[in-house]
Amino acid sequence: MLRHTYAGQDCNLARSLEVIGERWTLLIIRSALLGTTRFDGFLSHLDIARNVLASRLARLVEHGVLERVPYQDKPVRHEYRLTPAGRDLTRAVIALMQWGDRNLPQEPVPPRRADHIGCDGPVHVELRCSQCGRAVHDEEVDVRRNR
């Protein structure tokens, strides 16, 4: 993980990676987006140690990406649900999937795809200018300091 201090760094990407940039964290988020909510469900979908999973889930709860909600009283058991901030990572996860499909292709087809629930059409992430509304190609983007 990155350092927890940003001495000399003023970077929104570094701040984001501090919360979601670790490998297991993104895979947990992917599983949550696929509908997994319970600790044992994450364990069965991911080849992850219990202590690592517990640590990553706690961190995601701490940062408001997941919420811990009781689903059973005796014994008390919790599930982990995506918050609006967690759901907002859908675009980032799909963008990373698309990048892998383009740059690290697997034959014959990718293992997962994103479809629109309304019509089953494929979903993709695209860049769009908020001022003119036009789709923007990668080479048309200039990342600049804002302050």
CSV table of C-alpha atoms in Angstrom, one decimal:
chain,number,residue,atom,x,y,z
A,1,MET,CA,0.0,0.0,0.0
A,2,LEU,CA,1.0,3.6,-0.4
A,3,ARG,CA,2.1,5.6,2.5
A,4,HIS,CA,-0.7,7.0,4.7
A,5,THR,CA,0.7,10.5,4.5
A,6,TYR,CA,0.9,12.7,1.5
A,7,ALA,CA,4.0,14.8,2.3
A,8,GLY,CA,4.8,16.4,-1.0
A,9,GLN,CA,1.9,14.8,-2.8
A,10,ASP,CA,-1.3,16.6,-3.8
A,11,CYS,CA,-2.9,13.8,-5.8
A,12,ASN,CA,-6.5,12.7,-5.9
A,13,LEU,CA,-5.5,9.4,-7.5
A,14,ALA,CA,-3.0,8.6,-4.7
A,15,ARG,CA,-5.8,9.4,-2.2
A,16,SER,CA,-8.1,7.0,-3.9
A,17,LEU,CA,-5.5,4.2,-4.2
A,18,GLU,CA,-4.9,4.5,-0.5
A,19,VAL,CA,-8.4,3.1,0.0
A,20,ILE,CA,-9.0,0.9,-3.0
A,21,GLY,CA,-5.6,0.3,-4.6
A,22,GLU,CA,-4.7,-3.0,-3.1
A,23,ARG,CA,-5.3,-6.1,-5.2
A,24,TRP,CA,-7.6,-7.9,-2.7
A,25,THR,CA,-9.6,-4.7,-2.1
A,26,LEU,CA,-10.6,-4.4,-5.8
A,27,LEU,CA,-11.5,-8.1,-6.0
A,28,ILE,CA,-13.7,-7.7,-2.9
A,29,ILE,CA,-15.4,-4.7,-4.5
A,30,ARG,CA,-15.9,-6.8,-7.7
A,31,SER,CA,-17.5,-9.6,-5.7
A,32,ALA,CA,-19.7,-7.1,-3.9
A,33,LEU,CA,-20.8,-5.7,-7.3
A,34,LEU,CA,-21.6,-9.3,-8.3
A,35,GLY,CA,-23.9,-9.6,-5.3
A,36,THR,CA,-21.7,-11.1,-2.6
A,37,THR,CA,-22.5,-9.7,0.9
A,38,ARG,CA,-21.4,-12.2,3.5
A,39,PHE,CA,-18.0,-13.0,4.9
A,40,ASP,CA,-18.2,-16.7,3.9
A,41,GLY,CA,-19.3,-15.7,0.4
A,42,PHE,CA,-16.2,-13.6,-0.1
A,43,LEU,CA,-14.1,-16.4,1.2
A,44,SER,CA,-15.6,-18.9,-1.2
A,45,HIS,CA,-15.3,-16.5,-4.3
A,46,LEU,CA,-11.8,-15.4,-3.5
A,47,ASP,CA,-8.6,-17.3,-2.6
A,48,ILE,CA,-7.9,-15.0,0.3
A,49,ALA,CA,-6.9,-15.7,3.9
A,50,ARG,CA,-9.5,-15.0,6.6
A,51,ASN,CA,-7.4,-12.4,8.4
A,52,VAL,CA,-6.7,-10.5,5.1
A,53,LEU,CA,-10.4,-10.5,4.2
A,54,ALA,CA,-11.4,-9.3,7.7
A,55,SER,CA,-8.8,-6.5,7.5
A,56,ARG,CA,-9.8,-5.4,4.0
A,57,LEU,CA,-13.5,-5.4,4.8
A,58,ALA,CA,-12.9,-3.4,8.0
A,59,ARG,CA,-10.9,-0.8,5.9
A,60,LEU,CA,-13.7,-0.6,3.3
A,61,VAL,CA,-16.3,0.0,6.1
A,62,GLU,CA,-14.0,2.6,7.7
A,63,HIS,CA,-13.8,4.5,4.5
A,64,GLY,CA,-17.5,4.3,3.7
A,65,VAL,CA,-17.2,2.0,0.7
A,66,LEU,CA,-19.2,-0.8,2.4
A,67,GLU,CA,-21.5,-0.8,5.4
A,68,ARG,CA,-21.7,-3.6,8.0
A,69,VAL,CA,-25.3,-4.6,8.6
A,70,PRO,CA,-26.5,-7.3,11.0
A,71,TYR,CA,-28.6,-10.1,9.3
A,72,GLN,CA,-28.8,-12.5,12.3
A,73,ASP,CA,-29.2,-12.0,16.0
A,74,LYS,CA,-28.1,-15.3,17.7
A,75,PRO,CA,-25.2,-15.4,17.1
A,76,VAL,CA,-24.9,-11.9,15.7
A,77,ARG,CA,-23.7,-12.1,12.1
A,78,HIS,CA,-23.2,-9.2,9.6
A,79,GLU,CA,-23.2,-8.8,5.9
A,80,TYR,CA,-21.3,-6.1,3.9
A,81,ARG,CA,-23.4,-4.0,1.5
A,82,LEU,CA,-22.1,-1.4,-0.9
A,83,THR,CA,-22.7,2.2,0.0
A,84,PRO,CA,-23.4,4.8,-2.7
A,85,ALA,CA,-19.6,5.5,-2.6
A,86,GLY,CA,-19.0,1.7,-3.1
A,87,ARG,CA,-21.5,1.5,-5.9
A,88,ASP,CA,-19.8,4.5,-7.5
A,89,LEU,CA,-16.8,2.3,-8.1
A,90,THR,CA,-18.8,0.4,-10.8
A,91,ARG,CA,-17.3,2.6,-13.5
A,92,ALA,CA,-13.7,2.1,-12.3
A,93,VAL,CA,-14.2,-1.7,-12.1
A,94,ILE,CA,-15.7,-1.8,-15.6
A,95,ALA,CA,-13.0,0.5,-16.9
A,96,LEU,CA,-10.3,-1.9,-15.5
A,97,MET,CA,-12.1,-4.9,-17.0
A,98,GLN,CA,-12.2,-3.2,-20.4
A,99,TRP,CA,-8.5,-2.3,-20.2
A,100,GLY,CA,-7.7,-6.0,-19.4
A,101,ASP,CA,-9.9,-7.2,-22.3
A,102,ARG,CA,-8.1,-4.8,-24.7
A,103,ASN,CA,-4.5,-5.2,-23.4
A,104,LEU,CA,-4.4,-8.6,-21.8
A,105,PRO,CA,-6.9,-10.6,-23.9
A,106,GLN,CA,-7.9,-14.1,-22.9
A,107,GLU,CA,-9.1,-16.5,-25.5
A,108,PRO,CA,-11.7,-17.2,-26.7
A,109,VAL,CA,-13.8,-14.6,-24.7
A,110,PRO,CA,-13.3,-12.6,-21.5
A,111,PRO,CA,-14.4,-14.3,-18.3
A,112,ARG,CA,-16.9,-11.6,-17.3
A,113,ARG,CA,-18.7,-8.8,-19.1
A,114,ALA,CA,-20.9,-5.9,-18.0
A,115,ASP,CA,-24.5,-5.9,-19.3
A,116,HIS,CA,-27.3,-3.4,-19.0
A,117,ILE,CA,-30.0,-4.9,-16.8
A,118,GLY,CA,-32.7,-3.2,-18.8
A,119,CYS,CA,-31.9,-4.6,-22.2
A,120,ASP,CA,-28.9,-7.0,-21.8
A,121,GLY,CA,-26.8,-4.7,-24.0
A,122,PRO,CA,-23.1,-4.5,-23.3
A,123,VAL,CA,-22.0,-1.6,-21.1
A,124,HIS,CA,-18.8,0.3,-21.6
A,125,VAL,CA,-17.1,3.2,-19.9
A,126,GLU,CA,-16.3,6.2,-22.1
A,127,LEU,CA,-14.9,9.6,-21.6
A,128,ARG,CA,-17.3,12.5,-22.4
A,129,CYS,CA,-16.8,16.2,-22.2
A,130,SER,CA,-19.1,17.8,-19.7
A,131,GLN,CA,-19.0,21.1,-21.5
A,132,CYS,CA,-19.8,20.1,-25.1
A,133,GLY,CA,-21.2,16.6,-24.5
A,134,ARG,CA,-19.0,15.0,-27.1
A,135,ALA,CA,-17.3,11.6,-26.6
A,136,VAL,CA,-13.6,12.1,-26.1
A,137,HIS,CA,-10.7,9.8,-27.2
A,138,ASP,CA,-7.8,9.1,-24.8
A,139,GLU,CA,-5.4,11.2,-26.9
A,140,GLU,CA,-7.7,14.2,-26.5
A,141,VAL,CA,-7.3,14.3,-22.7
A,142,ASP,CA,-4.9,16.6,-20.9
A,143,VAL,CA,-4.6,15.9,-17.2
A,144,ARG,CA,-3.6,19.1,-15.5
A,145,ARG,CA,-3.1,20.5,-12.0
A,146,ASN,CA,-6.2,22.1,-10.8
A,147,ARG,CA,-4.6,24.3,-8.2
